[in-house]
Short mmCIF file of C-alpha atoms in Angstrom, two decimals:
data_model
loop_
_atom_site.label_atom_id
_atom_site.label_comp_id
_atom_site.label_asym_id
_atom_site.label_seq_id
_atom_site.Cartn_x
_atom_site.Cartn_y
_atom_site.Cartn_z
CA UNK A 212 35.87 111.86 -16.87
CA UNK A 213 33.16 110.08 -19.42
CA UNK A 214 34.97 112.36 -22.45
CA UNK A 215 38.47 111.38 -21.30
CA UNK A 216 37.49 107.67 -20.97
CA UNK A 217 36.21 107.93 -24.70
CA UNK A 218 39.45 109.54 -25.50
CA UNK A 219 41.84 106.91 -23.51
CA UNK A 220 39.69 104.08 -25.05
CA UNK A 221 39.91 105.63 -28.59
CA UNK A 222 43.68 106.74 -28.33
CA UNK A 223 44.02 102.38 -27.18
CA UNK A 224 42.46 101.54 -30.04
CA UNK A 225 44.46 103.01 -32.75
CA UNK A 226 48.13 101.59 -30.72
CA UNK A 227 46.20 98.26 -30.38
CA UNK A 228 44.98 97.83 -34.27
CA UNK A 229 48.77 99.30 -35.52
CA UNK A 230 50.76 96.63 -33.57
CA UNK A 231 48.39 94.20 -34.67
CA UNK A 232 48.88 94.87 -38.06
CA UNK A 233 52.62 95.18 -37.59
CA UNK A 234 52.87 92.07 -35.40
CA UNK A 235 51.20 90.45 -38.01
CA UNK A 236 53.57 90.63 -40.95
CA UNK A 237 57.38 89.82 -39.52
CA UNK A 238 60.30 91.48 -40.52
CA UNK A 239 61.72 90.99 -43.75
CA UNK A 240 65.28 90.31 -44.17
CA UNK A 241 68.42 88.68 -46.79
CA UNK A 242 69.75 85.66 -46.17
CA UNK A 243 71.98 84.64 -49.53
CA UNK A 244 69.87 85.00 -52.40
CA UNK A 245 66.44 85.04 -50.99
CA UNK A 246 64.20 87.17 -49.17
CA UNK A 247 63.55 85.49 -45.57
CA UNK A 248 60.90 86.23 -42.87
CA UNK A 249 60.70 86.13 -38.95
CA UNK A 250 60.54 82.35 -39.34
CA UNK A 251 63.14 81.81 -41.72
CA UNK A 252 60.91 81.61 -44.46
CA UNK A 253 61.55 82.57 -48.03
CA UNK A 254 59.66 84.92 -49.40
CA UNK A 255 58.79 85.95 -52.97
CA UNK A 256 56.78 89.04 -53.47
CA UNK A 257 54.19 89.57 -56.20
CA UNK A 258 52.26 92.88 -55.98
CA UNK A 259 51.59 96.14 -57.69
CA UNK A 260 52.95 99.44 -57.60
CA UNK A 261 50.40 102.23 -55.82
CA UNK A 262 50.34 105.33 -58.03
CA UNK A 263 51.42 108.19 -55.91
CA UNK A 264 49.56 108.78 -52.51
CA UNK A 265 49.64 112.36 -53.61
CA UNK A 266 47.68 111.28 -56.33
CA UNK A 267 45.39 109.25 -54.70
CA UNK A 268 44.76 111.72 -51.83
CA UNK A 269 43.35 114.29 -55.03
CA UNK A 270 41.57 111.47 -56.44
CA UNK A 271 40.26 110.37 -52.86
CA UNK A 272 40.51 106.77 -52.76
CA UNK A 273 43.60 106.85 -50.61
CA UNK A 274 41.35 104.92 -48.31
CA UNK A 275 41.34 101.01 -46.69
CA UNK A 276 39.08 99.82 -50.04
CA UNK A 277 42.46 100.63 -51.97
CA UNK A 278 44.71 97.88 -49.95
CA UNK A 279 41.65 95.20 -49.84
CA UNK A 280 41.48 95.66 -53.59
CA UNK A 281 45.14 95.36 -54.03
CA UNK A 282 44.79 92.00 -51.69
CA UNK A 283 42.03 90.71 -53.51
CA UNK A 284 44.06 91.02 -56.97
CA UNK A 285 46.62 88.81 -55.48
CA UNK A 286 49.47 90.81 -53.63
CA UNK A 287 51.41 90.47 -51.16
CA UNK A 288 53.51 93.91 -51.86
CA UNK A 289 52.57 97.29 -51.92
CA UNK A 290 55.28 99.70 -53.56
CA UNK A 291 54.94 103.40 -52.37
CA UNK A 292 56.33 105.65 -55.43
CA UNK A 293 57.34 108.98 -53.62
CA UNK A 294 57.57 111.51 -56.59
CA UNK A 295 60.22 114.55 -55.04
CA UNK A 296 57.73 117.36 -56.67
CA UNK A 297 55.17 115.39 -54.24
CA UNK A 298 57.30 115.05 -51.33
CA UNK A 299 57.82 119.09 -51.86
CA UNK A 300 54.04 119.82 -52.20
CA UNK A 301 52.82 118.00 -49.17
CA UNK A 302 55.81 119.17 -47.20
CA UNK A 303 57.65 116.39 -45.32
CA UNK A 304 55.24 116.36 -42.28
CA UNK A 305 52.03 115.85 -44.50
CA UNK A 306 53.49 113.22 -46.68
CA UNK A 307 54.36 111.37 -43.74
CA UNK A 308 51.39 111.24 -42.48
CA UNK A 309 49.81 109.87 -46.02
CA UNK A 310 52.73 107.25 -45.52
CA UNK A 311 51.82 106.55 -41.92
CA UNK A 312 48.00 105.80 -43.02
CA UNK A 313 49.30 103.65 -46.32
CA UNK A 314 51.57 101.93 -44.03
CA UNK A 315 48.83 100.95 -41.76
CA UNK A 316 46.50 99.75 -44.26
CA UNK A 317 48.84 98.04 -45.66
CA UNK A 318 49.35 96.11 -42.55
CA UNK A 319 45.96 95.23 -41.54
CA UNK A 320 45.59 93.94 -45.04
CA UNK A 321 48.55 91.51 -45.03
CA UNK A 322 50.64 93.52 -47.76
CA UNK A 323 54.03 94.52 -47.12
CA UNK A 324 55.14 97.83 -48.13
CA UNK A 325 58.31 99.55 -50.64
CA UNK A 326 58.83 102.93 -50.17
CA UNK A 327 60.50 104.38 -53.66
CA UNK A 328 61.88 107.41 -54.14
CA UNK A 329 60.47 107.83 -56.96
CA UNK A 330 63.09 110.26 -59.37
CA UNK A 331 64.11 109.30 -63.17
CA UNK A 332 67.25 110.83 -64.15
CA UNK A 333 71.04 111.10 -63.39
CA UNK A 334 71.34 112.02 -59.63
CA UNK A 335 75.27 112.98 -60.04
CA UNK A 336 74.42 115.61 -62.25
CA UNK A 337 71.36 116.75 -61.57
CA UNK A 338 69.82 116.82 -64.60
CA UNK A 339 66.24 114.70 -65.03
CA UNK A 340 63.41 113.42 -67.02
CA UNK A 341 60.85 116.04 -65.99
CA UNK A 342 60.01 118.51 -63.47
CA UNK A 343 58.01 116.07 -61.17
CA UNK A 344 61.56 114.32 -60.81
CA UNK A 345 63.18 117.12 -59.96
CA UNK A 346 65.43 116.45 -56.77
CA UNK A 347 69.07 116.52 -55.38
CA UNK A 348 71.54 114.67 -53.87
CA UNK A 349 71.25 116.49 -50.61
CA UNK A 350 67.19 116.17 -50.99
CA UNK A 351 67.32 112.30 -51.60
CA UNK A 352 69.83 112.01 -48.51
CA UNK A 353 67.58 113.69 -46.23
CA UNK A 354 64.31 111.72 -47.72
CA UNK A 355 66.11 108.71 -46.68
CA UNK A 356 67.04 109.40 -43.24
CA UNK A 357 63.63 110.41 -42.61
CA UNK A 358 62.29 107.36 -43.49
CA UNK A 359 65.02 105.71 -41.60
CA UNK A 360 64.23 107.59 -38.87
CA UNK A 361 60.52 107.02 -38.74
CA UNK A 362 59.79 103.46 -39.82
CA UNK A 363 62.95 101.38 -38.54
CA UNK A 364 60.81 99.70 -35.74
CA UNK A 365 57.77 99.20 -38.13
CA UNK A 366 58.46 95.57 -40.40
CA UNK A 367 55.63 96.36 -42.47
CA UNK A 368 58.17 98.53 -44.41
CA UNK A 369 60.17 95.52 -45.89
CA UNK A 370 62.02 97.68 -48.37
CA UNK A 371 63.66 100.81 -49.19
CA UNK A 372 63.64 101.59 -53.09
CA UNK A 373 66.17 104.16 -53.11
CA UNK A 374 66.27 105.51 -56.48
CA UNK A 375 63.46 104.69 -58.90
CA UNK A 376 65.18 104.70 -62.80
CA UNK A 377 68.93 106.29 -62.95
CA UNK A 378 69.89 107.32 -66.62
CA UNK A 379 71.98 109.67 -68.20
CA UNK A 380 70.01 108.86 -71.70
CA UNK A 381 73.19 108.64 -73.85
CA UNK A 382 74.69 111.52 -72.35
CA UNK A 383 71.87 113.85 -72.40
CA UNK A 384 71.50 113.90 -68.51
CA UNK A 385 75.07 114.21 -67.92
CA UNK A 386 77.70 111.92 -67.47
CA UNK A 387 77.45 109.06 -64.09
CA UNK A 388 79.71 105.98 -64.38
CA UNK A 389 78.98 102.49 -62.40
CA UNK A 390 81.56 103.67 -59.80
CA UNK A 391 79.74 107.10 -59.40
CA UNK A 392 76.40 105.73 -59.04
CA UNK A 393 78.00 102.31 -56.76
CA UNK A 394 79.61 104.97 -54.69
CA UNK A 395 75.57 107.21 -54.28
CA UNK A 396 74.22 104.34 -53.46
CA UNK A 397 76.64 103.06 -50.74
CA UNK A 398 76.72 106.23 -49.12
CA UNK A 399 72.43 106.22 -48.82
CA UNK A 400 72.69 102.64 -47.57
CA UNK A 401 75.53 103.86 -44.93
CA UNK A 402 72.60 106.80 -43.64
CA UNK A 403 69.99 104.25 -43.58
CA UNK A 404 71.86 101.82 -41.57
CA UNK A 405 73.16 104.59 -39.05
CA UNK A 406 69.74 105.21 -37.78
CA UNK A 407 69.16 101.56 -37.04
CA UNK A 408 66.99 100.73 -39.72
CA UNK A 409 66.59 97.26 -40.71
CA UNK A 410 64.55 97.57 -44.08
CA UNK A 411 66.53 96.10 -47.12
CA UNK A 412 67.43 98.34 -49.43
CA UNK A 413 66.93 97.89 -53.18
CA UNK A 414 69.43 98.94 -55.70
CA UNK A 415 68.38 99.81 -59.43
CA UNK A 416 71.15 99.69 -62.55
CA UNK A 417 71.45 102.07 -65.55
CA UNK A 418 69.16 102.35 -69.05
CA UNK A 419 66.00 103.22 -67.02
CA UNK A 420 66.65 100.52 -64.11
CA UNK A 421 67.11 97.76 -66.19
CA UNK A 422 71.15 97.27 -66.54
CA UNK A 423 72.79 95.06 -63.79
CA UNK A 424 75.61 93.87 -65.87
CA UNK A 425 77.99 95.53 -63.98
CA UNK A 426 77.01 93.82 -60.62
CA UNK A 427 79.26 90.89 -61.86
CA UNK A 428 82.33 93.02 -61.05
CA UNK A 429 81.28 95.60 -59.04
CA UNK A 430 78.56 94.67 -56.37
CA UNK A 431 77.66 97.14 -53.92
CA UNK A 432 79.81 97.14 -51.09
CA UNK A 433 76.97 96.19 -48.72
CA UNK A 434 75.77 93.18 -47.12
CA UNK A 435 72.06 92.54 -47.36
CA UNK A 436 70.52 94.55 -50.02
CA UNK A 437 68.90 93.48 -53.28
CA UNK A 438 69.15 94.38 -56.93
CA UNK A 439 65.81 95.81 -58.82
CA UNK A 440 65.19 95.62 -62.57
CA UNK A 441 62.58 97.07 -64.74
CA UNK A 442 62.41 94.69 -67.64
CA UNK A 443 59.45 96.18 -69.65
CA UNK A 444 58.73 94.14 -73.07
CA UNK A 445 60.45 96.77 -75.56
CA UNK A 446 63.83 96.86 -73.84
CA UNK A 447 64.55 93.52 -75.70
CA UNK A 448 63.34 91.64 -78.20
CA UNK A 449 61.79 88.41 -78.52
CA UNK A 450 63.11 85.21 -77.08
CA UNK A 451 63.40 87.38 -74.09
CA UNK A 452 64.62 85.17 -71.72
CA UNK A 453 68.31 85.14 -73.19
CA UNK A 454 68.80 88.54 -72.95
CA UNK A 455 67.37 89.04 -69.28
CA UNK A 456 69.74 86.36 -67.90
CA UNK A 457 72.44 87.96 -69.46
CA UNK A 458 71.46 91.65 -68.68
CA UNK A 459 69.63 90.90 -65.08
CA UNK A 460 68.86 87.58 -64.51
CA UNK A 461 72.23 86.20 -63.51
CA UNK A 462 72.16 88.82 -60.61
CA UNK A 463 69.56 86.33 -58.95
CA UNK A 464 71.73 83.39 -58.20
CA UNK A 465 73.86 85.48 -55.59
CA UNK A 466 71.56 88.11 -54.36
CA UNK A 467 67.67 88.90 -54.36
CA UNK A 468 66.09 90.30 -56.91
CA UNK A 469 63.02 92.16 -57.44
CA UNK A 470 61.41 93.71 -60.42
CA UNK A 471 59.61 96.61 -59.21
CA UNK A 472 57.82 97.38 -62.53
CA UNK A 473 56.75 94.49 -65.02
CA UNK A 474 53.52 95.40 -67.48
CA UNK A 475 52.50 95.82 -70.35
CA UNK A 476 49.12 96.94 -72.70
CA UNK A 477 48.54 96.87 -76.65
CA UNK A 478 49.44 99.20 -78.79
CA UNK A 479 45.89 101.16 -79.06
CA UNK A 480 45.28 101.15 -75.34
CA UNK A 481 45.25 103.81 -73.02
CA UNK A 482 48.80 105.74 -72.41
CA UNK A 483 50.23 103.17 -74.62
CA UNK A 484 54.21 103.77 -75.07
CA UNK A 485 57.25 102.38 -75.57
CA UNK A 486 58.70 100.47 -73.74
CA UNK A 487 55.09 98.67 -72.28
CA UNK A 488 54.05 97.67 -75.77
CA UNK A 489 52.85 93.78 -75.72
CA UNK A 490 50.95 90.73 -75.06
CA UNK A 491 50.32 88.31 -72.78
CA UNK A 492 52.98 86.31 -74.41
CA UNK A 493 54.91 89.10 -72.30
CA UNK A 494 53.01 87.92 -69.15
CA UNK A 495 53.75 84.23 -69.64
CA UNK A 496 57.31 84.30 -70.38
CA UNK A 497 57.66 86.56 -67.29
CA UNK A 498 55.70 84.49 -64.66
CA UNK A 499 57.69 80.95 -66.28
CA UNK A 500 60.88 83.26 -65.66
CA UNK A 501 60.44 84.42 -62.44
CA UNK A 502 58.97 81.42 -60.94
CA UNK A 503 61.57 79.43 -61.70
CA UNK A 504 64.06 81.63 -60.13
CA UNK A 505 62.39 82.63 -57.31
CA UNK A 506 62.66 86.42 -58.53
CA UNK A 507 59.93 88.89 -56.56
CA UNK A 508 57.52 90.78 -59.29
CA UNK A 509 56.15 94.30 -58.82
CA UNK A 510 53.93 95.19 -61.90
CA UNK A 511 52.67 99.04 -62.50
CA UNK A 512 50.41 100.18 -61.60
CA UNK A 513 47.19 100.31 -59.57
CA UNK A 514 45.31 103.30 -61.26
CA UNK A 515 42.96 104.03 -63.82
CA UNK A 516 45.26 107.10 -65.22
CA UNK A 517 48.52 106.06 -65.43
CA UNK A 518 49.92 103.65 -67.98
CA UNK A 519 49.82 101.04 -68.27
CA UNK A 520 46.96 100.66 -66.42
CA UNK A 521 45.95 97.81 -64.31
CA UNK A 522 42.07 99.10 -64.23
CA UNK A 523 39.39 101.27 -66.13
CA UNK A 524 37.58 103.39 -63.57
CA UNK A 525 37.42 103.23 -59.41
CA UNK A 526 34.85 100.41 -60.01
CA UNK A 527 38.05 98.38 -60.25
CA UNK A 528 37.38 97.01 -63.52
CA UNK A 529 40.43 95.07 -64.70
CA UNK A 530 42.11 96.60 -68.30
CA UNK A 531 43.86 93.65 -70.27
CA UNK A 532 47.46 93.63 -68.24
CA UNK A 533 45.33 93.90 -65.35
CA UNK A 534 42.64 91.09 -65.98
CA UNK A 535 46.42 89.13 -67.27
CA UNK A 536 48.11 89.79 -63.50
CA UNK A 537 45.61 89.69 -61.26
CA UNK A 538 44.47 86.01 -62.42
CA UNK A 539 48.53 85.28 -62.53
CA UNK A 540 49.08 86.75 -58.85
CA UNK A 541 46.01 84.69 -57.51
CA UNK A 542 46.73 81.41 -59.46
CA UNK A 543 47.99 79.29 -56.73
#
C-alpha cells in the first residue's frame, strides 16, 4: 500500500507539473495580421531554433538546462526541426516521446514551441537536398496527423511548421509551381484541422523559404495560418530592406509572419556558407525591420555544431551571432 502510495503520488506529480506548464502559456491563435493569446494579446515571438532532438539526445543535453538556457538568452519560442531520416530512426513512438519531454520543458520554462518538419527539397517530385531530407508526400501527411492527433489539447505547441525550405533549385529537383505547392499545403492544413487541432500552421514560399511574392495573388485558401520566410543575409544584397518588403515583407500587413531562421557568422567562422555570410550590420537592419512591423524572429540555431552557430561548446559560450542575438532578444 506504502509502494502504491509512492506510485499514485509520483504518477500526480507528473499530470500536476504538465498542466501547470500548459496552463501557464495560453493558446496561441490569428486574429488579422497578428499573433494573439488567451487574453487577446498580441504576440511577437523571438527565439531560436533547437537543433534536432535526435541530435541532442546523442549529444545528451536534451535535458531541462537546454530550455533555461534558451530562456535566459531571451526567447520566448522554441522551434522543434523534425529531420524525416530522424523521425525514421527513432521510429514514430520514440520521437514522440523526445517531443513529449521538449514539449514539457518547454512549458515549465515559459517558451512556446514550433514543431517543423524539417525536409529541404521539392515535395511534388520527390527529389531533395540530401538523404537526411529524404521523405514523401504520404510520409509528411501522416507526420502531420500525428502531431495533430497528439498535441491538439496541449497550447504549448503554438505552431505547426509544415514544410521547412521547398525548392526545385532551378529545375534540378523537379518541376512544382505556386499552384502545386498552394494546393500541398492546403490539403496538410485540411488533415490538421480534421483532427481538431488548433495550432496555426506556418506556410514557407519557394528559393529555400524565402519567396512569398506570390501570396499577393494566390494566398492559401485557409483562414488563420501564417507565412514564414528565411531571409538569410546573401539572398539579397545590401540596402536590404527594399528587397524584403518587396519579396516578403509586404506579406505582413495582411497576415502574420514569422521568420523561422535569421543568422548569420563571418566569413572565417565555423561552418561558414553562403547564404549566412555577414555582420552585425545584418543583425541591426533585421531587429529595426522586424520591430517595426511587428514580424516574429526565429534565428538558427542553438548548438555548438551546426552553422551558424549560436555557441562554442555546452558551456554555452556565445559565438559572435550568438553574443549579437542573445543581447538583441533580452534588450527590453
Amino acid at each position: 500500500m506504502k509502494n502504491l502510495k509512492i506510485c499514485f503520488f509520483y504518477l500526480f506529480s507528473i499530470v500536476f507539473v504538465t498542466l501547470n506548464a500548459q496552463d501557464s502559456l495560453s493558446r496561441i491563435r490569428v486574429e488579422g495580421n497578428k499573433f494573439v493569446n488567451g487574453q487577446n494579446i498580441p504576440v511577437v515571438f523571438k527565439g531560436y531554433s533547437s537543433s534536432d532532438p535526435d541530435k541532442l539526445v546523442y549529444d545528451g543535453h536534451w535535458n531541462k538546462a537546454y530550455f533555461e538556457e534558451l530562456k535566459a538568452w531571451g526567447a520566448n519560442i522554441v522551434r522543434f526541426p523534425v529531420h524525416p531520416a530522424a523521425w525514421r530512426r527513432q521510429g514514430k513512438n520514440n520521437y514522440q516521446r523526445l517531443l513529449d519531454q521538449g514539449i514539457q520543458w518547454a512549458g515549465e520554462s515559459g517558451l512556446y514551441v514550433i514543431i517543423d518538419w524539417h525536409s529541404i527539397g521539392n515535395l511534388k517530385s520527390g527529389l531533395f537536398q540530401a538523404d537526411m531530407y529524404e521523405t514523401s508526400l504520404k510520409e509528411t501527411f501522416e507526420f502531420w496527423r500525428a502531431m495533430a492527433i497528439r498535441y491538439k489539447n496541449n497550447p504549448v505547441v503554438a505552431c505547426f511548421e509544415l514544410f521547412n525550405e521547398p525548392t526545385v533549385y532551378n529545375g534540378q529537383l523537379g518541376i512544382c509551381t505556386w499552384a502545386d505547392w498552394k494546393a500541398i499545403n492546403e490539403e496538410i492544413i485540411t488533415i490538421i484541422r480534421a483532427h481538431g487541432c488548433p495550432a496555426v500552421p506556418l506556410v514557407a514560399g519557394f528559393n529555400w523559404a524565402y519567396d512569398l511574392t506570390p501570396i499577393a495573388k494566390e494566398p492559401i485558401n485557409a483562414s488563420g495560418i501564417a507565412y514564414v520566410s528565411h531571409p538569410y543575409p546573401q539572398k539579397r544584397d545590401k540596402p536590404w530592406e527594399a528587397r524584403w518588403t518587396s519579396d516578403w515583407g509586404f506579406v505582413a500587413e495582411k497576415y502574420p509572419v514569422i521568420l523561422t531562421e535569421i543568422g548569420f557568422c563571418g566569413p572565417d567562422d565555423v561552418g561558414a556558407h553562403i547564404p549566412v555570410i555577414s555582420d552585425e550590420s545584418y543583425g541591426d537592419a533585421m531587429m529595426k525591420y522586424t520591430q517595426e512591423r511587428g514580424i516574429s524572429i526565429v534565428a538558427w540555431v542553438f548548438d555548438p555544431n551546426w552553422a551558424p552557430r549560436m555557441f562554442s561548446d555546452w558551456n554555452f559560450t556565445p559565438s559572435r551571432q550568438g553574443t549579437y542575438f542573445k543581447a538583441a532578444f533580452n534588450k527590453k
